[in-house]
XYZ file of C-alpha atoms in Angstrom:
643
model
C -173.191 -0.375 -80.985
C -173.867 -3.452 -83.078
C -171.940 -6.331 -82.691
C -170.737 -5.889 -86.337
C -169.167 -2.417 -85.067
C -167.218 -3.848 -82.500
C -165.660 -6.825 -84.401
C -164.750 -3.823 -86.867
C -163.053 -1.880 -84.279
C -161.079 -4.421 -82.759
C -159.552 -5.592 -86.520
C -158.734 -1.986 -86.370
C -156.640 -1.850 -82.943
C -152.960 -2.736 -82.834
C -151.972 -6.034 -81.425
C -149.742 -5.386 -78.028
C -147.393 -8.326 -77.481
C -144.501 -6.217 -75.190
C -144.461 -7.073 -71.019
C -145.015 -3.979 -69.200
C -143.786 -5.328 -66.447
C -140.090 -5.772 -67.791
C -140.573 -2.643 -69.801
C -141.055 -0.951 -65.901
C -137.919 -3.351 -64.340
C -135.994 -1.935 -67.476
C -136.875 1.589 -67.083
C -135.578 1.515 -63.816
C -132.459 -0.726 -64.337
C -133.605 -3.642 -61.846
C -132.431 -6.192 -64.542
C -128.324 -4.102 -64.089
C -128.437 -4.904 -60.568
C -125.219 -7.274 -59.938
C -123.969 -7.392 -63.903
C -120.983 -6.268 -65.599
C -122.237 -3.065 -67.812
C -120.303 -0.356 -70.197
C -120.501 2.905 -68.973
C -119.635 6.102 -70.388
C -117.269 8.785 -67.891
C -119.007 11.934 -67.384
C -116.583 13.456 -64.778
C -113.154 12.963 -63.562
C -112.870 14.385 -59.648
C -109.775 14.304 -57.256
C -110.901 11.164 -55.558
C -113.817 9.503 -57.855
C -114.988 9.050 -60.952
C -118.641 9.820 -61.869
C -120.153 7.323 -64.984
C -123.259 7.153 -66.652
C -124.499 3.755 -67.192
C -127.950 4.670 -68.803
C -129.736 4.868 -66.223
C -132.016 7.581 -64.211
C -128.856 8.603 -62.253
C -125.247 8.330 -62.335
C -122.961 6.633 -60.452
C -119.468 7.159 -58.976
C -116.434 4.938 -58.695
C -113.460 5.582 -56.318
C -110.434 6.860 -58.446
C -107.941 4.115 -56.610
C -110.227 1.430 -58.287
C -108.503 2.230 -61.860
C -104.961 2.350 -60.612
C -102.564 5.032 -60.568
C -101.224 3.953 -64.035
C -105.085 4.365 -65.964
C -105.787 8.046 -67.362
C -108.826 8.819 -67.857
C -111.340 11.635 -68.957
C -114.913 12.570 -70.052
C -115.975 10.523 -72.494
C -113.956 7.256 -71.827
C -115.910 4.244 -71.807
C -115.170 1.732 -69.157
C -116.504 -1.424 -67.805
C -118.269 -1.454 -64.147
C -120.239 -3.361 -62.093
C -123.657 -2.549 -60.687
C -123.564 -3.558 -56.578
C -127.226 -1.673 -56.344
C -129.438 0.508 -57.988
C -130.121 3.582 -55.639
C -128.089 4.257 -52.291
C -129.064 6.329 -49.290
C -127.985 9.806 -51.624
C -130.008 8.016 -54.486
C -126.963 7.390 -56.778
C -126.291 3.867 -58.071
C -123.250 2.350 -56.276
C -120.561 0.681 -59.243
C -117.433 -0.910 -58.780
C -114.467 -0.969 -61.370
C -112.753 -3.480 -59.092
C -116.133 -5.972 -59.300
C -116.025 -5.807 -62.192
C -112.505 -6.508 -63.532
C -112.640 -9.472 -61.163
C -115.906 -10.663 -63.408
C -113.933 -10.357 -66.158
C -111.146 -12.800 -64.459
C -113.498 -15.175 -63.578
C -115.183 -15.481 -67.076
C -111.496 -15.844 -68.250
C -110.843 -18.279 -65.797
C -113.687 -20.417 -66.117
C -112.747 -20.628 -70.015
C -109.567 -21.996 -68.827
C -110.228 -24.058 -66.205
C -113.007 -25.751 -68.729
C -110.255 -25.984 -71.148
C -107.658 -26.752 -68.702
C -105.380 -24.732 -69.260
C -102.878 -22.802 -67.220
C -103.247 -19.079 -65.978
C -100.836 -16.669 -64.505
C -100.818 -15.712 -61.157
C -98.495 -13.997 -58.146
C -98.066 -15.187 -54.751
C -98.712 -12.280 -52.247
C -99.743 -13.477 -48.926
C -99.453 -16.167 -46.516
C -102.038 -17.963 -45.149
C -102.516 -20.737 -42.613
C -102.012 -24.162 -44.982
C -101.378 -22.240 -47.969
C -100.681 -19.232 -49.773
C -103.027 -16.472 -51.551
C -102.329 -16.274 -55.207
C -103.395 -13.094 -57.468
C -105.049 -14.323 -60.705
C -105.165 -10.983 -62.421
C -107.940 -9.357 -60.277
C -109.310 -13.173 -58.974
C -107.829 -14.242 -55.381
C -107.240 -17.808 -55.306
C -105.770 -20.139 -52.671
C -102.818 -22.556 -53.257
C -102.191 -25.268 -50.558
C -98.475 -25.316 -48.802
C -98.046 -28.977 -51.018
C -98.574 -27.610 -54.584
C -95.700 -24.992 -53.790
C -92.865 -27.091 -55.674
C -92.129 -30.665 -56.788
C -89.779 -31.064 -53.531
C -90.810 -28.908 -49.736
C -89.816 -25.924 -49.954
C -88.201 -24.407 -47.004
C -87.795 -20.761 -48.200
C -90.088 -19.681 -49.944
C -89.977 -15.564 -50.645
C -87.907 -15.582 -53.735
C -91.252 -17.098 -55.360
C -93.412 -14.557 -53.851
C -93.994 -10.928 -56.131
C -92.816 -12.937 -58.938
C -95.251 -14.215 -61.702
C -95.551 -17.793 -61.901
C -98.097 -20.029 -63.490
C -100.352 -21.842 -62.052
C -103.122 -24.606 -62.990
C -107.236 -24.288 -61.441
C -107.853 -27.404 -59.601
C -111.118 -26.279 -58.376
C -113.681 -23.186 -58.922
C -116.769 -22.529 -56.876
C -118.392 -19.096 -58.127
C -120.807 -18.956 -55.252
C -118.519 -19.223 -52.623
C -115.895 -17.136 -54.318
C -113.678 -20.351 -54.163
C -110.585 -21.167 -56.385
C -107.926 -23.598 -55.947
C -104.245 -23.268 -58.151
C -101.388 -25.716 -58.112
C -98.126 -24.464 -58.994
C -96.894 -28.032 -58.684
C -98.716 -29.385 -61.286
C -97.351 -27.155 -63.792
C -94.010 -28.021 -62.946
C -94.252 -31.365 -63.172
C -95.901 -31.350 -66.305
C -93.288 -28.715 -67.803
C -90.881 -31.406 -66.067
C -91.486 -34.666 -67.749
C -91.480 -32.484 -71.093
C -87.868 -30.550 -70.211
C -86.254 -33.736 -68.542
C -86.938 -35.996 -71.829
C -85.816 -33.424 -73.625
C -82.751 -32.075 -71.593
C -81.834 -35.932 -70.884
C -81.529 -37.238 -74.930
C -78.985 -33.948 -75.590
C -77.271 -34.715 -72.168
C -73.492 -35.372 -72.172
C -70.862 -35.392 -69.539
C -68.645 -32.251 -69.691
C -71.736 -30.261 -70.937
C -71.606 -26.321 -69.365
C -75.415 -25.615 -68.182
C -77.183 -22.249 -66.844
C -79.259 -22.910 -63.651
C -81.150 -21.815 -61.282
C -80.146 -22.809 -57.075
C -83.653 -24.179 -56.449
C -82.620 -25.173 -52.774
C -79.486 -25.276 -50.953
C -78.700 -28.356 -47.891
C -75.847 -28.377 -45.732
C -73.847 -30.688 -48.435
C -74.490 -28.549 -51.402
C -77.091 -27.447 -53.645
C -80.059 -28.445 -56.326
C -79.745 -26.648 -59.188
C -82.553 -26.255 -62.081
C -80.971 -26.516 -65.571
C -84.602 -26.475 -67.055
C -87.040 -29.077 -65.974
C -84.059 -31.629 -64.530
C -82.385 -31.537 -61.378
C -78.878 -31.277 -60.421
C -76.727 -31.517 -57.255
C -73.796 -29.246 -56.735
C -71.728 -30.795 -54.255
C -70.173 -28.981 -51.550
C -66.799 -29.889 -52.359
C -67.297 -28.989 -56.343
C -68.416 -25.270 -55.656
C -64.762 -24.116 -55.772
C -60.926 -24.962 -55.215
C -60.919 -23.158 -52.145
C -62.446 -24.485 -48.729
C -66.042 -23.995 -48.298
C -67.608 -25.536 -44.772
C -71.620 -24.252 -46.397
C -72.641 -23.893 -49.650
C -74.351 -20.722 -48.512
C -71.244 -19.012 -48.265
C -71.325 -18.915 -51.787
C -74.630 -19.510 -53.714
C -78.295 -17.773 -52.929
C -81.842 -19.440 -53.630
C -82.602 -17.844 -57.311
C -79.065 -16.973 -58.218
C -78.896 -17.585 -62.142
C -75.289 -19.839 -61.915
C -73.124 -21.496 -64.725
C -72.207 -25.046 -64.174
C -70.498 -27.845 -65.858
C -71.477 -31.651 -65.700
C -69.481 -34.042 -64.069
C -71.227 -37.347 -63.861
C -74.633 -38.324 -65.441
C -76.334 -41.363 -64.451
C -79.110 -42.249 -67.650
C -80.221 -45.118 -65.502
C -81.149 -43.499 -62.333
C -81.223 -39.947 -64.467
C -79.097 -37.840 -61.002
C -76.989 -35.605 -62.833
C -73.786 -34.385 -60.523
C -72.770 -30.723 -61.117
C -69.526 -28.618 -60.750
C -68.525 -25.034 -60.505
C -64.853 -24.854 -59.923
C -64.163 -27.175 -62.958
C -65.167 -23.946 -65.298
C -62.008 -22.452 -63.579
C -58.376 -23.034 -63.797
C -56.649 -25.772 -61.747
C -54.520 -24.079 -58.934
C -52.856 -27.415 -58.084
C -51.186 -27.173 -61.653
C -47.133 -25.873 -61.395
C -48.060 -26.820 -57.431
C -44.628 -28.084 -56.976
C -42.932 -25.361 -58.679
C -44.966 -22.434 -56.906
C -44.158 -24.258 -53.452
C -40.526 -25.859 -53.374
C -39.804 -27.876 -50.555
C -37.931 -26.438 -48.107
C -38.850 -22.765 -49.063
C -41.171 -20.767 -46.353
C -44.745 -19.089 -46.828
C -47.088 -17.271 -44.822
C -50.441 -18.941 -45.198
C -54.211 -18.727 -43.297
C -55.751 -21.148 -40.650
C -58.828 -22.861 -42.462
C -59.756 -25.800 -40.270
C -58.369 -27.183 -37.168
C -58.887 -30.845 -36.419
C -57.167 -33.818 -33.733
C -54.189 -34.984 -35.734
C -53.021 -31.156 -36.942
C -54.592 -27.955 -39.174
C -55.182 -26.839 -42.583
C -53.074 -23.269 -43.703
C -54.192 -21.866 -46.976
C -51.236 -20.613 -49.228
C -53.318 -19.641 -51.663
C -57.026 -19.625 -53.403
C -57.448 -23.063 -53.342
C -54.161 -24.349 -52.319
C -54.305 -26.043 -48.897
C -51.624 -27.869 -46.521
C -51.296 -29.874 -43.940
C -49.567 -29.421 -40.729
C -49.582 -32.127 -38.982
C -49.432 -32.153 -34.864
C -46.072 -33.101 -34.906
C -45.065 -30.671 -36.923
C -46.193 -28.078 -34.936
C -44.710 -27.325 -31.803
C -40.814 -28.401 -30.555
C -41.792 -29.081 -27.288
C -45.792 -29.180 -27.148
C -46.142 -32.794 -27.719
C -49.259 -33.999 -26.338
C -51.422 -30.800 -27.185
C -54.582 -30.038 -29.236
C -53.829 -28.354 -32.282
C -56.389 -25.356 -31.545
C -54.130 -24.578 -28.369
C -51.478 -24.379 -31.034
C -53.118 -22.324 -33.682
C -56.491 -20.424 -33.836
C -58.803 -20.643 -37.220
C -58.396 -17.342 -39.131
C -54.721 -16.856 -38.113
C -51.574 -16.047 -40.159
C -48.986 -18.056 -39.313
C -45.541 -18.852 -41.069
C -45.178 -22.038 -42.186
C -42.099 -24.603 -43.932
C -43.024 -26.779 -47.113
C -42.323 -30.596 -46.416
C -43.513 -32.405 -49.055
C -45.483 -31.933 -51.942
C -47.861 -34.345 -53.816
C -49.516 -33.090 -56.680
C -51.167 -36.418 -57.902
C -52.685 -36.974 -54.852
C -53.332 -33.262 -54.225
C -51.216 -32.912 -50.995
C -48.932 -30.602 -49.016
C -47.334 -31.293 -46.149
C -46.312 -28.241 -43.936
C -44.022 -27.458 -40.927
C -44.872 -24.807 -38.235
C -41.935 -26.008 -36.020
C -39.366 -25.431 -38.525
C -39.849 -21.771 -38.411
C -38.290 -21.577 -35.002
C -35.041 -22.338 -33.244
C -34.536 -25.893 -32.755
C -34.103 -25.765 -29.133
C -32.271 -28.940 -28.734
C -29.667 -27.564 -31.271
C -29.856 -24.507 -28.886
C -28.888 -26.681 -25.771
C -26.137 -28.249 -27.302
C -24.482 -25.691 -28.224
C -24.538 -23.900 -24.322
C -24.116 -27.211 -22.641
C -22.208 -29.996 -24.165
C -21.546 -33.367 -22.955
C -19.914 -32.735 -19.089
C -21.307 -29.775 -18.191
C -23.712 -29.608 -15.327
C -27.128 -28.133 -14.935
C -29.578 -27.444 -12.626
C -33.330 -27.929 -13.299
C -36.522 -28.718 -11.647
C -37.865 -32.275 -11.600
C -40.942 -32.729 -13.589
C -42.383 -35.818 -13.398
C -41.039 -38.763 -11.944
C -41.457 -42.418 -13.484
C -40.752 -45.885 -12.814
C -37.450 -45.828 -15.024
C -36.067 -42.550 -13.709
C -36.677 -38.302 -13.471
C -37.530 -35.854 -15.508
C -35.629 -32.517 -15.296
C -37.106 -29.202 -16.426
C -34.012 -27.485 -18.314
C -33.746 -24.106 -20.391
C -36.080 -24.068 -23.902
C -39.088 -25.543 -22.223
C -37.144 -29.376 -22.964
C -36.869 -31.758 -20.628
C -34.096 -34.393 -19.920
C -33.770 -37.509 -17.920
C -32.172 -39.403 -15.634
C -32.002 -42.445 -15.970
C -32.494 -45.321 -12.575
C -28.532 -46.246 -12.710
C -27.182 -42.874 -12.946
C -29.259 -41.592 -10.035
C -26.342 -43.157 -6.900
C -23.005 -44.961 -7.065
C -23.798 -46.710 -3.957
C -27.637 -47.426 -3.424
C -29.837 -48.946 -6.257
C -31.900 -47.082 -8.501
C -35.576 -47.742 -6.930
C -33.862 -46.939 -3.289
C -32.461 -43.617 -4.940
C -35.219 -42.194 -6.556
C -37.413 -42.400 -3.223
C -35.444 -39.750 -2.168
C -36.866 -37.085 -4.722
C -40.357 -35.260 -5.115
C -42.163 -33.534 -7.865
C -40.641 -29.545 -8.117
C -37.413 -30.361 -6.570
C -34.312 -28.437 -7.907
C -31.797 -30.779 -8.748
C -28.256 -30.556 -10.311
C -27.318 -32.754 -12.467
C -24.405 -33.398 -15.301
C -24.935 -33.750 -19.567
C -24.467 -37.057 -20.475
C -25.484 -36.769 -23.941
C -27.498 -35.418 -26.019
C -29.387 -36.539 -29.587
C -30.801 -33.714 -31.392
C -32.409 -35.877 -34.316
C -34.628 -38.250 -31.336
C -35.060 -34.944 -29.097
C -33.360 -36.630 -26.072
C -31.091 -35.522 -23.260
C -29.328 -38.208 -21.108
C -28.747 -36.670 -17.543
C -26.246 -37.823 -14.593
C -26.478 -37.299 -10.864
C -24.309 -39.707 -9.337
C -21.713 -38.599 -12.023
C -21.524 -35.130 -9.871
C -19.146 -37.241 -6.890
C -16.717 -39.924 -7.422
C -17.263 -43.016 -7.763
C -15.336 -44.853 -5.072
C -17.007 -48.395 -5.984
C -15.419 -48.445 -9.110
C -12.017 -47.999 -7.426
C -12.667 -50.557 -4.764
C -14.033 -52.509 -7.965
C -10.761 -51.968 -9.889
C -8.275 -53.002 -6.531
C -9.975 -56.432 -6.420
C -9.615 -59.537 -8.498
C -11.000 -62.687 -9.376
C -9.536 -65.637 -8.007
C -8.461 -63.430 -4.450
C -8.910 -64.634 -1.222
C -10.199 -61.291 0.471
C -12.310 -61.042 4.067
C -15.151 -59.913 4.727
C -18.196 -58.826 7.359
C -21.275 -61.080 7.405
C -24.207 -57.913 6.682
C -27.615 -60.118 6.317
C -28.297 -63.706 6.325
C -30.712 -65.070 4.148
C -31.861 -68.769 3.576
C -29.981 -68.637 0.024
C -26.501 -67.318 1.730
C -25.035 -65.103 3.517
C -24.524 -61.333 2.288
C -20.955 -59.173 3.326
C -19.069 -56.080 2.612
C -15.506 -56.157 1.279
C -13.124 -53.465 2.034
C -15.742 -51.611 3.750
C -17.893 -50.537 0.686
C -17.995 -53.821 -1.935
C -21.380 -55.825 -1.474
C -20.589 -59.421 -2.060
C -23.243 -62.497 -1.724
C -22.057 -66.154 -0.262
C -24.322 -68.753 -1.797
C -25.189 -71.506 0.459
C -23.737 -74.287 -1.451
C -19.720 -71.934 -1.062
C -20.198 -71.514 2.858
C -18.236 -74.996 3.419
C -17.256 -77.911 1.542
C -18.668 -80.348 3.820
C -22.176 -80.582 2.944
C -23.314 -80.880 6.486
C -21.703 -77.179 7.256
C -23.590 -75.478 4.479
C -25.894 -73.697 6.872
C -26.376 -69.874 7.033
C -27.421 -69.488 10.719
C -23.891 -70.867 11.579
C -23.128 -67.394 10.686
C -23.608 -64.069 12.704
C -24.410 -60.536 11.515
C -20.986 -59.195 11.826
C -18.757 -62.055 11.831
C -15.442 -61.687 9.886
C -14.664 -64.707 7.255
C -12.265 -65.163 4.919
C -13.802 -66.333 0.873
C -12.638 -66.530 -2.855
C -13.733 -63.892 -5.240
C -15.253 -66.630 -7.875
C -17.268 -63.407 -10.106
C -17.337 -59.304 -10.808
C -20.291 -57.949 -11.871
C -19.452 -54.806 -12.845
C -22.497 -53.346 -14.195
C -24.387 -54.278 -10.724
C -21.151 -53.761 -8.712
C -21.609 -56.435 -7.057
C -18.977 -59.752 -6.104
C -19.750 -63.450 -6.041
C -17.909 -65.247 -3.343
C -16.958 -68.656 -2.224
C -16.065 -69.891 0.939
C -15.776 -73.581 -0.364
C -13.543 -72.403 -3.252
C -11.328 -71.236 -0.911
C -10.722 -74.189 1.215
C -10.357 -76.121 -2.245
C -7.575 -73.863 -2.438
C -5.972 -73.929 0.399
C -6.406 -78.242 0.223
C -4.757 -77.737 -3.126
C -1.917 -75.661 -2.331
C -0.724 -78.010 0.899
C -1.172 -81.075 -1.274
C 1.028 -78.981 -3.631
C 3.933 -78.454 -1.027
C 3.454 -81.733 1.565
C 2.714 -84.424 -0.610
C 1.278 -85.761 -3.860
C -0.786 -88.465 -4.548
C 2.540 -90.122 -6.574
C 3.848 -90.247 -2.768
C 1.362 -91.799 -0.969
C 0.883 -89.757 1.865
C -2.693 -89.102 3.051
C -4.423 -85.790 3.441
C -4.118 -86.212 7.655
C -0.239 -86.268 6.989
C -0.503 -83.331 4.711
C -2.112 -81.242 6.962
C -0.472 -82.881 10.264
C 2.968 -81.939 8.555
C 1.913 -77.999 7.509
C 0.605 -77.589 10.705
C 4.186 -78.956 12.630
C 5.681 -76.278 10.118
C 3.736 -73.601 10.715
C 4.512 -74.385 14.932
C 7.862 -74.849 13.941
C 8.607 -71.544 12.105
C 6.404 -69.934 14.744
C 8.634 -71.539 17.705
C 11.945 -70.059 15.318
C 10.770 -66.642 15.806
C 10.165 -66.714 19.634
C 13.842 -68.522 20.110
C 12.970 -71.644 21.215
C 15.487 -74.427 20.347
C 13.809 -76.918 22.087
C 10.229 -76.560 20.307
C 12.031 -77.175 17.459
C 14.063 -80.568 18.543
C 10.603 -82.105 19.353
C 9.317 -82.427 16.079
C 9.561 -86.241 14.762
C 10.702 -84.972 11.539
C 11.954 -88.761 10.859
C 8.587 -90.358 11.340
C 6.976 -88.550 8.713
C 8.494 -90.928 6.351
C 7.249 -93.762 8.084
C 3.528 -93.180 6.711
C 4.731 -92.699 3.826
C 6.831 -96.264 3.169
C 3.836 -97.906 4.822
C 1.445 -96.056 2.492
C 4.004 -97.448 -0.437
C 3.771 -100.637 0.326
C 0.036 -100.339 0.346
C 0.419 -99.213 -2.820
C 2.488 -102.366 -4.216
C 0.097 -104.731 -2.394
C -2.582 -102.904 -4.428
C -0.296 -103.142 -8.041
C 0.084 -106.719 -7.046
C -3.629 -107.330 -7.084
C -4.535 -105.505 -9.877
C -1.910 -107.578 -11.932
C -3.239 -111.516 -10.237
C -7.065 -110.086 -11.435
C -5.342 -109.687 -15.099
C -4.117 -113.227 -15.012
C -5.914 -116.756 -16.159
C -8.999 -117.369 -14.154
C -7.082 -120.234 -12.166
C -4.973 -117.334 -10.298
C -8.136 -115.619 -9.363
C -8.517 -117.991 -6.749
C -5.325 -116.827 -4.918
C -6.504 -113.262 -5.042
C -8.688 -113.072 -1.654
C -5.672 -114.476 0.575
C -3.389 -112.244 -0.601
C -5.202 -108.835 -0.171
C -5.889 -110.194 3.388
C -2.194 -110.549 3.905
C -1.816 -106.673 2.760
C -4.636 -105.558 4.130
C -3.167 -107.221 7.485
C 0.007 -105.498 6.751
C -1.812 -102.137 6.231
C -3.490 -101.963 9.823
C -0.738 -101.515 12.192
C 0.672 -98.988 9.492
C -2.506 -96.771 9.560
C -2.657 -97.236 13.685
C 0.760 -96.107 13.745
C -0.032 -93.000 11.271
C -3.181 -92.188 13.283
C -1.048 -91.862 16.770
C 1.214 -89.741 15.028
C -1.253 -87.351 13.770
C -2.835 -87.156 17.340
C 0.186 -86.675 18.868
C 1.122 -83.798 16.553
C -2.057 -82.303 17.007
């Protein structure tokens, strides 16, 4: 063949320009392997489906991959995903699931490129995080993109759809991150501007309780924020606020206080219901009964409810007669009915004061009416104190007795050593005060009280005698009429300074004194020992002489005692005893003490005269004084000899 021939044949051929290669790969579907293809069902079975995805063989798909809600039958064209061409039974092995989740992730890339948000649902938990369901796509979304604030509950947010912005996607690794957070703060910022330039105190909002705290709860009015306090729930006492709200619960509240500076809105639920404190004073009179609930118990008393929202007082005095000193929850018990007595009632300052007492018998009204002043009783001693017993009577009361009603005779410290705790004791009413809750008690008013008589036969200004009972370094200390106490003070044993001594006394030694004082109320005398020789000095100076006479106070007593020998002498018969009394030279003494006198007048009236006669004075008060000595010697004798 010429050379001409073959040029002619090969303009003649037809130009190949297809790869045989990929022409082979494609007839055998190597280039499907791990793509998203449309298939065409062929078969529906019990438990797969069997699809045709143009290849040499078919391939078949578990029926749960579809879902329970999908239908499907011959002819239906659905999406699947090649895992490999030919298995060990030679079919090609697809996946509906695969595939749907390729379809997610070209979805998700478009909006994680365009960054926007996506829908997802939380469905599992997972150490740090949480596994989020992106419509077929499982992503991962870290414990800190939850919510805005920690979250300490978190399952009403799980099963629900929420959405959710990609931080991160990683095909290769099957990797994507959401953030729930950041949608909420983004949604935030546009809500709160928005909710916060129509805001206005008094407003009534629907929220949502985000998250409840032991002093109330955060509710989400859209975007912003709000706390429901505690105490703003509702009228009536709440101690949690989960004893009324829930996480989720969809509640209507009003707004109290707004702050535009620091934007904290404060939130209340009771003020979208009526006031039960209004026509307080006329639904609960004072002095009118009701039965009402234990609420709280605390030191100084307990709270009764009368009604939703309506809450009193009673305070620990008010709740016991007798229980004084006692815990209110030994009183009362939290949960119980009890019966209780309005007080007082303060509407503008929201308060009621309640009685529990006042429900029961006054037992001190009780007492005085079965034992009036005078009538005696008989109790066990309680408790004894430094100013007196306590006596256990009827009504669980106690009354006293007082130091100086416990013995006539002994004082009150001596007389109460004499009792011990649980002694039975009688004793007598003295009185008794119902509005200060006191009863006066009496023992030593059970005998009589022979002082007080003894007291009564004595006066002031009586010379009595008595028995020496101590001796002290201040006195002496005796007994009148056998059951007075009396005290001598030193300075009344004598009237001569030098005989003001107490050891000149003996225990049991008989003297005779002047009652100078009475104490009644310590039953005790004051006597005087000097007072009573003043007396004595006085009366004899009264009957024997005067000072206008001149007689001194040896002649005095020289001439009472020859009296008193003399009217002794009378009664024993004597004649004789009384012929030798001088009665004759007791005037003597007495012109010699006259003359005295004039010699005295005399000089007195020369000192009164001119200077020049002052010169004559001296000689003549030697002359008197001359004059005087043999008188005195004379008066001196006589006294000795009457002696």
């Amino acid at each position: 063949m010429t050379a001409a021939d073959t040029a002619a044949q090969a303009d003649a051929a037809p130009v190949i320009t297809e790869d045989f290669a990929a022409l082979l790969d494609e007839s055998f579907g190597d280039g499907l392997e791990g793509r998203v293809v449309k298939g065409t069902v062929i078969a529906v079975d019990s438990d797969a489906v069997t699809i045709d995805v143009g290849l040499k063989s078919e391939g078949r798909v578990a029926l749960k991959e579809f879902g329970a809600d999908v239908a499907l039958k011959a002819g239906d064209s659905v999406d699947v995903y090649v895992e490999r061409y030919e298995d060990r039974e030679g079919m090609i092995r697809l996946s509906r699931e695969r595939a749907r989740r390729e379809e997610s992730w070209q979805e998700l890339e478009k909006a994680f490129n365009n960054t926007e948000r996506v829908t997802g649902t939380i469905f599992g938990r997972v150490k740090g995080g949480f596994i989020v369901d992106l419509d077929g796509a499982v992503a991962f979304q870290p414990g800190s993109q939850v919510d805005i604030r920690p979250v300490r509950d978190i399952t009403p947010l799980m099963g629900n759809p929420q959405p959710f912005q990609i931080l991160k996607m990683d095909q290769q690794r099957n990797n994507i991150v959401v953030s729930r957070r950041a949608v909420l703060e983004e949604t935030r910022t546009e809500a709160r501007s928005e909710l916060i330039a129509n805001l206005t105190e008094g407003q009534v909002l629907e929220g949502m309780v985000k998250n409840i705290t032991d002093y109330g709860a955060f509710v989400d009015l859209g975007g912003v924020d709000g706390l429901l306090h505690v105490t703003d729930i509702a009228w009536r006492r709440i101690n949690h606020p989960s004893e009324a709200l829930q996480i989720g619960e969809t509640v209507k509240v009003q707004v109290i206080r707004f702050n535009a500076e620091t934007q904290r809105i404060s939130l209340g639920m009771k003020q979208l219901e009526a006031d039960p404190w209004d026509g307080v004073a006329a639904k609960f009179p004072v002095g009118a009964k009701f039965n009402g609930r234990v609420t709280n118990i605390t030191d100084y008393g307990a709270f009764v409810e009368l009604e939703a929202g309506v809450e009193g007082l009673v305070h620990v005095s008010e709740m016991s007669w007798t229980k004084k000193n006692v815990h209110p929850g030994k009183i009362v018990s939290t949960s119980q009915e009890v019966e209780v007595m309005v007080l007082d009632v303060d509407p503008e300052k929201r308060r009621i004061s309640l009685g529990l007492k006042q429900c029961s018998d006054n037992p001190w009204d009780n007492f005085l009416a079965m034992f009036p002043s005078g009538t005696e009783v008989e109790g066990e001693v309680k408790n004894i104190t430094e100013f007196g017993l306590f006596i256990g009577l009827s009504g669980e009361i106690d009354g006293m007795v007082h130091l100086s009603d416990l013995s006539w005779d002994t004082t009150g410290e001596e007389a109460i050593v004499q009792y011990t705790k649980g002694d039975m004791v009688k004793a007598k009413v003295l009185d008794v005060d119902v509005e200060k809750e006191r009863i006066s008690l009496g023992i030593k008013q059970l005998t009589e009280d022979t002082t007080a008589a003894a007291l009564s036969g004595v006066k002031k200004g009586a010379v009595v005698t008595c028995e020496v009972t101590a001796i002290t370094d201040g006195g002496i200390e005796v007994k009148v009429n056998g059951n007075l106490t009396g005290f001598i003070r030193k300075s009344d044993l004598s009237r001569d300074r030098s005989e003001q001594r107490p050891d000149r006394f003996a225990t049991g030694e008989k003297v005779d004194a002047k009652i100078t004082q009475i104490d009644a109320k310590s039953r005790k005398l004051t006597l005087s020992i000097k007072a009573r020789e003043a007396e004595e000095e006085k009366k004899a100076m009264a009957d024997y002489g005067s000072s206008d006479s001149g007689a001194s106070l040896g002649d005095i007593l020289g001439a009472a005692l020859k009296q008193k020998q003399a009217q002794g002498n009378n009664e024993v018969g004597t004649e004789d005893s009384a012929e030798e009394v001088p009665v004759v030279d007791e005037v003597a003494p007495a012109e010699e003490v006259a003359a005295e006198e004039a010699a005295s007048t005399e000089d007195a009236a020369a000192e009164d005269e001119a200077p020049a006669k002052k010169k004559a004075a001296p000689a003549k008060k030697a002359a008197a004084a001359k004059k005087k000595a043999p008188a005195k010697k004379a008066a001196a004798k006589k006294t000795e000899a009457d002696d």
